[in-house]
Amino acid sequence: MRRPRSRVAAKQTRVREADEIRFLEAWIDAGKPARGTRPPPLSNSSSKDAIAKKGGKGAGGVGKAAGKYTEYGDCTRFDELPLSKKTKDGLRKAGYTEMSEIQRAALPHALCGRDVLGAAKTGSGKTLAFVIPALEKLYRERWGPEDGVGCIVLSPNKDLAGQIFEVFQNVGKFHGFSGACIVGGRKGLDEEKASITGLNILVCTPGRLLQHMGETTNFDCSQIQILVIDEADQVLDKKFQQQVDDVVSQLPKVRQTLLFSATQTKSVKDLARVSLKDPEYIGVHAEASTVTPDGLEQFAMIVPLEQKLNMLWSFIKRHLKSRTLVFLSSVKQVKFVYEVFKKLRPGISLRCMHGRMKYEVQQAIVAEFKEGNSVLFSTDIFARGLDIKDVDWVVQVDCPENIALYIHRVGRTARYNKRGKALIFLCPEEEKMLEKLKAAESKIPIHIKKPNTEQLQQISQNIASVLVQYPNLQQLGKRAFVTYLKSVYLQSDKEVFDLSRFSMENFAAYAASLGLPVTPKIRFVSHRKNVPKKYMGDIDVKQMKRSSKPEVIEINPQVKNNLIEDDGDDDFLYRKEPKTNVNMDDGLDNILYPKESTADTNNEPEKVTQLGNKSMKKKKLKINVHRPLGTRVKFDDEGNTIPPLASIAEEVGSGDVIDKEKISQRYAEMLREMKEHDKEDKLEHKKILREKKLQKKLKLKRKRNEELDAGSEDSGSESDRDQNTASRGKKRYFNSDDEGEDVSKDGDVLAQQEALALKLLSKMHS
Ligand SMILES: Nc1ncnc2c1ncn2[C@@H]1O[C@H](COP(=O)(O)OP(=O)(O)OP(=O)(O)O)[C@@H](O)[C@H]1O
């Protein structure tokens, strides 16, 4: 019986694959690099010759040459590695031919089954350094659908997980493995549960994987071949500690483990937690003079807290032809700055991104951001791993919590041999961070730039008017204010982050710079445990300031003078752009920074007193930054502050000038009107009460008469009745002319008396 052709083809494929696997295994074993060896750097031409001699393509064959398996420890191209045809085809199709340094160093060790702890600069291609070994391992193990999960990749967040999964899809497209990106969120959990047991490759966040380990029936990870942890220093950090430990405890001990990050952990404790066995420590840039990408230019600028938004706005206006990623420290700040700037229309499309967004929304935003020039405001959800090509600028408006985060943030630009620029705003109170960045051991070539006050656009007033129009934004602004201070307060590095260095005036000016009419109260400090003594008590910022050092408080003379300047340009929003089209290479620095400082890398940061001094000559917006917390500030047409009472008078009166006499007249009038109203109300109330009383009495009277009438019919004499009524102390009605005469005997007389009484009463009240 002839077998169906497809079965024959399938068998042939199986046989071919089995042959290929045998060849690969033999090659991997015979040509593997010695432990601890690294390929020579590529820049050296003599090393290239040496590579060619040793066995690269130039040496006359891939895999086997002259009957011997070639060494692959020094090769430079993917197709010189002992990789399956499927992976090589995938790489070629995705456009990858030459290996990056980390790939050259890590892949040979990872392919021969060793555990690897890899560190390399941001954007240097670490993802392929673990995706390729993972695919190859499963392929050589002939992993199939019935084998379940064979590879787990842990990523700190869902965006990065999605990105890694895409690389698996691209490079592994010719393999038949199934896989999924398993990230948080309620949606999709049931679907995931239904399919996860049949998947081979899982790229997931630790929390979601743990959820499946606990909830999904038949979900078994006991056979996995390879565990990868990307952004290992973060995943092994406190935040994920419990989750990662729980996950790892459910994995088999015999497996390969690969750990990668731009800022690597070497903590023995951490490595023990994931049971790395005799790992290869590969830090390809450990000897490099910088830890950041070579194509990255980095600048720092000392900007007072209350000038940060002005500076950011001015920056955006000067870089309309760029793709800029802006980091802020909280979701609320991101939302606030994005919403407010959007209303102010800078002339470039704006986007925002934070962790509270749905995954699909985030994906859509990233896709849009990739399309053209725009500004993306983001929290640190974007700081690590995210790979967007051609980001021109990374601007850090808020100080990163440590050097590692700085490195990851700036690493969103200048990726894979591209060029890029990064700018960080540091408050004068955070100058310690600048010292740390500049320290030799940090290996961060950062240049100090002096702000060009001539180009600085003051937008606080514009923001304030936006907030008046959109009260929701005012609420958001308040929350952004509080959250920012909270984030500073909660940072552990008190050398850099110390709220006590900020004065009450700083906070008030900062609130004003966000367009807030009132400085929000900051109460969170007193609610924290382990609060340094100086912050304790029924705290508001006033008390914090008292413990600060005076020299750092009064950095800005404008604050001293209670003044924040305004450029007085009513046409601010629609001001014409400079003739030049601004882009990465057209000497922008001269626009935002003073010319004389561009080459200066060693200057001490100038005290921020310089900011805006020139435009002080122009019209001034006077804001009393010393006003007590909770005091509303209003402005007149001239930009002067006016007390709330004056603003009432202005609304009522016709003139432009605030007239004190008018105010008191208005108050006197209001008082008189109020008294009159009060009198009328009282009379009305009395009248109602009396009428009620009278009605009650008449009702009683009628009832009594009815009883009396009934009594006279039944029994007793008149004298008895008189006695009875008198003894009960009831009032009796008398005719004034016939005083003493008992009229109750006569019903007509009674009726007359009632009518008379009613008449009298109504007269009295009318
Ligand atoms: N061999 C290569 N040839 C060409 N491009 C490559 C190569 N390897 C990686 N890339 C590209 O370089 C970019 C950065 O790669 P990847 O995201 O893996 O960097 P990374 O080192 O993981 O960065 P980060 O530390 O920021 O996560 C990607 O766009 C990727 O496609």
PDB file of N, CA and C in Angstrom, residues 326-385:
ATOM      1  N   VAL A 326       9.629  61.841  26.818  1.00  0.00           N
ATOM      2  CA  VAL A 326       9.777  62.636  28.038  1.00  0.00           C
ATOM      3  C   VAL A 326       9.415  61.773  29.247  1.00  0.00           C
ATOM      4  N   PHE A 327      10.322  61.689  30.216  1.00  0.00           N
ATOM      5  CA  PHE A 327      10.030  60.897  31.416  1.00  0.00           C
ATOM      6  C   PHE A 327       9.612  61.786  32.577  1.00  0.00           C
ATOM      7  N   LEU A 328       8.494  61.411  33.184  1.00  0.00           N
ATOM      8  CA  LEU A 328       8.035  62.080  34.409  1.00  0.00           C
ATOM      9  C   LEU A 328       7.842  60.978  35.451  1.00  0.00           C
ATOM     10  N   SER A 329       7.803  61.410  36.731  1.00  0.00           N
ATOM     11  CA  SER A 329       7.892  60.346  37.739  1.00  0.00           C
ATOM     12  C   SER A 329       6.571  59.686  38.136  1.00  0.00           C
ATOM     13  N   SER A 330       5.429  60.242  37.723  1.00  0.00           N
ATOM     14  CA  SER A 330       4.178  59.580  38.133  1.00  0.00           C
ATOM     15  C   SER A 330       3.126  59.652  37.031  1.00  0.00           C
ATOM     16  N   VAL A 331       2.147  58.776  37.143  1.00  0.00           N
ATOM     17  CA  VAL A 331       1.057  58.740  36.159  1.00  0.00           C
ATOM     18  C   VAL A 331       0.335  60.090  36.145  1.00  0.00           C
ATOM     19  N   LYS A 332       0.138  60.653  37.337  1.00  0.00           N
ATOM     20  CA  LYS A 332      -0.621  61.907  37.412  1.00  0.00           C
ATOM     21  C   LYS A 332       0.121  63.042  36.732  1.00  0.00           C
ATOM     22  N   GLN A 333       1.425  63.054  36.909  1.00  0.00           N
ATOM     23  CA  GLN A 333       2.189  64.099  36.224  1.00  0.00           C
ATOM     24  C   GLN A 333       2.112  63.920  34.713  1.00  0.00           C
ATOM     25  N   VAL A 334       2.245  62.677  34.288  1.00  0.00           N
ATOM     26  CA  VAL A 334       2.192  62.401  32.851  1.00  0.00           C
ATOM     27  C   VAL A 334       0.855  62.891  32.295  1.00  0.00           C
ATOM     28  N   LYS A 335      -0.224  62.516  32.991  1.00  0.00           N
ATOM     29  CA  LYS A 335      -1.557  62.909  32.503  1.00  0.00           C
ATOM     30  C   LYS A 335      -1.702  64.424  32.495  1.00  0.00           C
ATOM     31  N   PHE A 336      -1.260  65.052  33.582  1.00  0.00           N
ATOM     32  CA  PHE A 336      -1.436  66.498  33.706  1.00  0.00           C
ATOM     33  C   PHE A 336      -0.658  67.248  32.624  1.00  0.00           C
ATOM     34  N   VAL A 337       0.614  66.934  32.504  1.00  0.00           N
ATOM     35  CA  VAL A 337       1.450  67.656  31.533  1.00  0.00           C
ATOM     36  C   VAL A 337       0.926  67.412  30.124  1.00  0.00           C
ATOM     37  N   TYR A 338       0.564  66.178  29.859  1.00  0.00           N
ATOM     38  CA  TYR A 338       0.047  65.854  28.522  1.00  0.00           C
ATOM     39  C   TYR A 338      -1.229  66.648  28.224  1.00  0.00           C
ATOM     40  N   GLU A 339      -2.182  66.614  29.169  1.00  0.00           N
ATOM     41  CA  GLU A 339      -3.462  67.284  28.933  1.00  0.00           C
ATOM     42  C   GLU A 339      -3.277  68.790  28.780  1.00  0.00           C
ATOM     43  N   VAL A 340      -2.472  69.366  29.665  1.00  0.00           N
ATOM     44  CA  VAL A 340      -2.297  70.826  29.645  1.00  0.00           C
ATOM     45  C   VAL A 340      -1.549  71.255  28.373  1.00  0.00           C
ATOM     46  N   PHE A 341      -0.481  70.556  28.058  1.00  0.00           N
ATOM     47  CA  PHE A 341       0.293  70.921  26.869  1.00  0.00           C
ATOM     48  C   PHE A 341      -0.549  70.748  25.613  1.00  0.00           C
ATOM     49  N   LYS A 342      -1.394  69.731  25.632  1.00  0.00           N
ATOM     50  CA  LYS A 342      -2.253  69.499  24.463  1.00  0.00           C
ATOM     51  C   LYS A 342      -3.167  70.709  24.244  1.00  0.00           C
ATOM     52  N   LYS A 343      -3.695  71.232  25.369  1.00  0.00           N
ATOM     53  CA  LYS A 343      -4.578  72.389  25.258  1.00  0.00           C
ATOM     54  C   LYS A 343      -3.810  73.622  24.784  1.00  0.00           C
ATOM     55  N   LEU A 344      -2.536  73.677  25.123  1.00  0.00           N
ATOM     56  CA  LEU A 344      -1.728  74.846  24.734  1.00  0.00           C
ATOM     57  C   LEU A 344      -1.170  74.741  23.311  1.00  0.00           C
ATOM     58  N   ARG A 345      -1.361  73.613  22.699  1.00  0.00           N
ATOM     59  CA  ARG A 345      -0.989  73.356  21.302  1.00  0.00           C
ATOM     60  C   ARG A 345       0.434  73.773  20.925  1.00  0.00           C
ATOM     61  N   PRO A 346       1.383  72.946  21.212  1.00  0.00           N
ATOM     62  CA  PRO A 346       2.764  73.339  20.903  1.00  0.00           C
ATOM     63  C   PRO A 346       3.128  73.272  19.420  1.00  0.00           C
ATOM     64  N   GLY A 347       2.303  72.607  18.612  1.00  0.00           N
ATOM     65  CA  GLY A 347       2.629  72.519  17.182  1.00  0.00           C
ATOM     66  C   GLY A 347       3.277  71.198  16.810  1.00  0.00           C
ATOM     67  N   ILE A 348       3.152  70.211  17.653  1.00  0.00           N
ATOM     68  CA  ILE A 348       3.661  68.861  17.364  1.00  0.00           C
ATOM     69  C   ILE A 348       2.702  67.906  18.067  1.00  0.00           C
ATOM     70  N   SER A 349       2.536  66.717  17.512  1.00  0.00           N
ATOM     71  CA  SER A 349       1.569  65.825  18.159  1.00  0.00           C
ATOM     72  C   SER A 349       2.137  65.273  19.474  1.00  0.00           C
ATOM     73  N   LEU A 350       1.238  65.208  20.452  1.00  0.00           N
ATOM     74  CA  LEU A 350       1.641  64.764  21.784  1.00  0.00           C
ATOM     75  C   LEU A 350       0.927  63.458  22.111  1.00  0.00           C
ATOM     76  N   ARG A 351       1.605  62.622  22.881  1.00  0.00           N
ATOM     77  CA  ARG A 351       1.000  61.361  23.319  1.00  0.00           C
ATOM     78  C   ARG A 351       1.426  61.097  24.745  1.00  0.00           C
ATOM     79  N   CYS A 352       0.633  60.254  25.410  1.00  0.00           N
ATOM     80  CA  CYS A 352       1.082  59.886  26.746  1.00  0.00           C
ATOM     81  C   CYS A 352       0.904  58.400  26.972  1.00  0.00           C
ATOM     82  N   MET A 353       1.685  57.897  27.890  1.00  0.00           N
ATOM     83  CA  MET A 353       1.731  56.450  28.086  1.00  0.00           C
ATOM     84  C   MET A 353       2.068  56.170  29.548  1.00  0.00           C
ATOM     85  N   HIS A 354       1.272  55.315  30.160  1.00  0.00           N
ATOM     86  CA  HIS A 354       1.571  54.926  31.541  1.00  0.00           C
ATOM     87  C   HIS A 354       0.987  53.556  31.821  1.00  0.00           C
ATOM     88  N   GLY A 355       1.317  53.033  32.966  1.00  0.00           N
ATOM     89  CA  GLY A 355       0.965  51.655  33.280  1.00  0.00           C
ATOM     90  C   GLY A 355      -0.506  51.406  33.534  1.00  0.00           C
ATOM     91  N   ARG A 356      -1.288  52.475  33.710  1.00  0.00           N
ATOM     92  CA  ARG A 356      -2.716  52.265  33.979  1.00  0.00           C
ATOM     93  C   ARG A 356      -3.507  52.079  32.696  1.00  0.00           C
ATOM     94  N   MET A 357      -2.813  52.175  31.578  1.00  0.00           N
ATOM     95  CA  MET A 357      -3.526  52.015  30.302  1.00  0.00           C
ATOM     96  C   MET A 357      -3.642  50.548  29.957  1.00  0.00           C
ATOM     97  N   LYS A 358      -4.650  50.242  29.163  1.00  0.00           N
ATOM     98  CA  LYS A 358      -4.777  48.859  28.711  1.00  0.00           C
ATOM     99  C   LYS A 358      -3.634  48.540  27.762  1.00  0.00           C
ATOM    100  N   TYR A 359      -3.270  47.296  27.751  1.00  0.00           N
ATOM    101  CA  TYR A 359      -2.142  46.848  26.935  1.00  0.00           C
ATOM    102  C   TYR A 359      -2.344  47.221  25.467  1.00  0.00           C
ATOM    103  N   GLU A 360      -3.568  47.027  24.972  1.00  0.00           N
ATOM    104  CA  GLU A 360      -3.837  47.296  23.550  1.00  0.00           C
ATOM    105  C   GLU A 360      -3.657  48.788  23.253  1.00  0.00           C
ATOM    106  N   VAL A 361      -4.098  49.614  24.229  1.00  0.00           N
ATOM    107  CA  VAL A 361      -3.970  51.066  24.052  1.00  0.00           C
ATOM    108  C   VAL A 361      -2.480  51.438  24.006  1.00  0.00           C
ATOM    109  N   GLN A 362      -1.730  50.839  24.908  1.00  0.00           N
ATOM    110  CA  GLN A 362      -0.290  51.119  24.940  1.00  0.00           C
ATOM    111  C   GLN A 362       0.361  50.753  23.609  1.00  0.00           C
ATOM    112  N   GLN A 363      -0.041  49.597  23.103  1.00  0.00           N
ATOM    113  CA  GLN A 363       0.526  49.146  21.831  1.00  0.00           C
ATOM    114  C   GLN A 363       0.222  50.134  20.711  1.00  0.00           C
ATOM    115  N   ALA A 364      -1.038  50.607  20.720  1.00  0.00           N
ATOM    116  CA  ALA A 364      -1.454  51.550  19.682  1.00  0.00           C
ATOM    117  C   ALA A 364      -0.655  52.847  19.797  1.00  0.00           C
ATOM    118  N   ILE A 365      -0.418  53.292  21.028  1.00  0.00           N
ATOM    119  CA  ILE A 365       0.321  54.537  21.219  1.00  0.00           C
ATOM    120  C   ILE A 365       1.764  54.390  20.742  1.00  0.00           C
ATOM    121  N   VAL A 366       2.361  53.256  21.083  1.00  0.00           N
ATOM    122  CA  VAL A 366       3.743  53.020  20.635  1.00  0.00           C
ATOM    123  C   VAL A 366       3.787  53.033  19.109  1.00  0.00           C
ATOM    124  N   ALA A 367       2.801  52.380  18.487  1.00  0.00           N
ATOM    125  CA  ALA A 367       2.778  52.332  17.016  1.00  0.00           C
ATOM    126  C   ALA A 367       2.662  53.741  16.443  1.00  0.00           C
ATOM    127  N   GLU A 368       1.809  54.569  17.051  1.00  0.00           N
ATOM    128  CA  GLU A 368       1.647  55.950  16.560  1.00  0.00           C
ATOM    129  C   GLU A 368       2.939  56.747  16.746  1.00  0.00           C
ATOM    130  N   PHE A 369       3.542  56.547  17.913  1.00  0.00           N
ATOM    131  CA  PHE A 369       4.765  57.296  18.223  1.00  0.00           C
ATOM    132  C   PHE A 369       5.878  56.971  17.226  1.00  0.00           C
ATOM    133  N   LYS A 370       5.866  55.729  16.750  1.00  0.00           N
ATOM    134  CA  LYS A 370       6.906  55.316  15.810  1.00  0.00           C
ATOM    135  C   LYS A 370       6.754  55.999  14.453  1.00  0.00           C
ATOM    136  N   GLU A 371       5.544  56.526  14.216  1.00  0.00           N
ATOM    137  CA  GLU A 371       5.252  56.996  12.860  1.00  0.00           C
ATOM    138  C   GLU A 371       5.953  58.281  12.437  1.00  0.00           C
ATOM    139  N   GLY A 372       6.033  59.241  13.320  1.00  0.00           N
ATOM    140  CA  GLY A 372       6.614  60.519  12.878  1.00  0.00           C
ATOM    141  C   GLY A 372       7.115  61.338  14.044  1.00  0.00           C
ATOM    142  N   ASN A 373       7.291  62.629  13.812  1.00  0.00           N
ATOM    143  CA  ASN A 373       7.756  63.491  14.892  1.00  0.00           C
ATOM    144  C   ASN A 373       6.657  63.652  15.909  1.00  0.00           C
ATOM    145  N   SER A 374       6.967  63.392  17.122  1.00  0.00           N
ATOM    146  CA  SER A 374       5.985  63.629  18.176  1.00  0.00           C
ATOM    147  C   SER A 374       6.666  63.569  19.532  1.00  0.00           C
ATOM    148  N   VAL A 375       5.894  63.925  20.541  1.00  0.00           N
ATOM    149  CA  VAL A 375       6.418  63.894  21.907  1.00  0.00           C
ATOM    150  C   VAL A 375       5.593  62.885  22.686  1.00  0.00           C
ATOM    151  N   LEU A 376       6.260  61.985  23.349  1.00  0.00           N
ATOM    152  CA  LEU A 376       5.561  60.994  24.160  1.00  0.00           C
ATOM    153  C   LEU A 376       5.943  61.199  25.613  1.00  0.00           C
ATOM    154  N   PHE A 377       4.925  61.529  26.442  1.00  0.00           N
ATOM    155  CA  PHE A 377       5.166  61.679  27.877  1.00  0.00           C
ATOM    156  C   PHE A 377       4.947  60.308  28.510  1.00  0.00           C
ATOM    157  N   SER A 378       5.885  59.896  29.318  1.00  0.00           N
ATOM    158  CA  SER A 378       5.765  58.531  29.846  1.00  0.00           C
ATOM    159  C   SER A 378       6.275  58.430  31.274  1.00  0.00           C
ATOM    160  N   THR A 379       5.735  57.437  31.951  1.00  0.00           N
ATOM    161  CA  THR A 379       6.304  57.072  33.253  1.00  0.00           C
ATOM    162  C   THR A 379       7.448  56.103  32.975  1.00  0.00           C
ATOM    163  N   ASP A 380       7.995  55.535  34.027  1.00  0.00           N
ATOM    164  CA  ASP A 380       9.141  54.638  33.821  1.00  0.00           C
ATOM    165  C   ASP A 380       8.748  53.275  33.262  1.00  0.00           C
ATOM    166  N   ILE A 381       7.490  53.102  32.971  1.00  0.00           N
ATOM    167  CA  ILE A 381       7.069  51.870  32.303  1.00  0.00           C
ATOM    168  C   ILE A 381       7.819  51.707  30.981  1.00  0.00           C
ATOM    169  N   PHE A 382       8.253  52.818  30.437  1.00  0.00           N
ATOM    170  CA  PHE A 382       8.958  52.832  29.162  1.00  0.00           C
ATOM    171  C   PHE A 382      10.475  52.850  29.330  1.00  0.00           C
ATOM    172  N   ALA A 383      10.913  52.919  30.586  1.00  0.00           N
ATOM    173  CA  ALA A 383      12.333  53.180  30.797  1.00  0.00           C
ATOM    174  C   ALA A 383      13.216  52.026  30.374  1.00  0.00           C
ATOM    175  N   ARG A 384      12.702  50.814  30.525  1.00  0.00           N
ATOM    176  CA  ARG A 384      13.552  49.654  30.264  1.00  0.00           C
ATOM    177  C   ARG A 384      13.123  48.899  29.019  1.00  0.00           C
ATOM    178  N   GLY A 385      14.093  48.545  28.253  1.00  0.00           N
ATOM    179  CA  GLY A 385      13.896  47.553  27.197  1.00  0.00           C
ATOM    180  C   GLY A 385      13.163  48.015  25.959  1.00  0.00           C
TER     181      GLY A 385
END
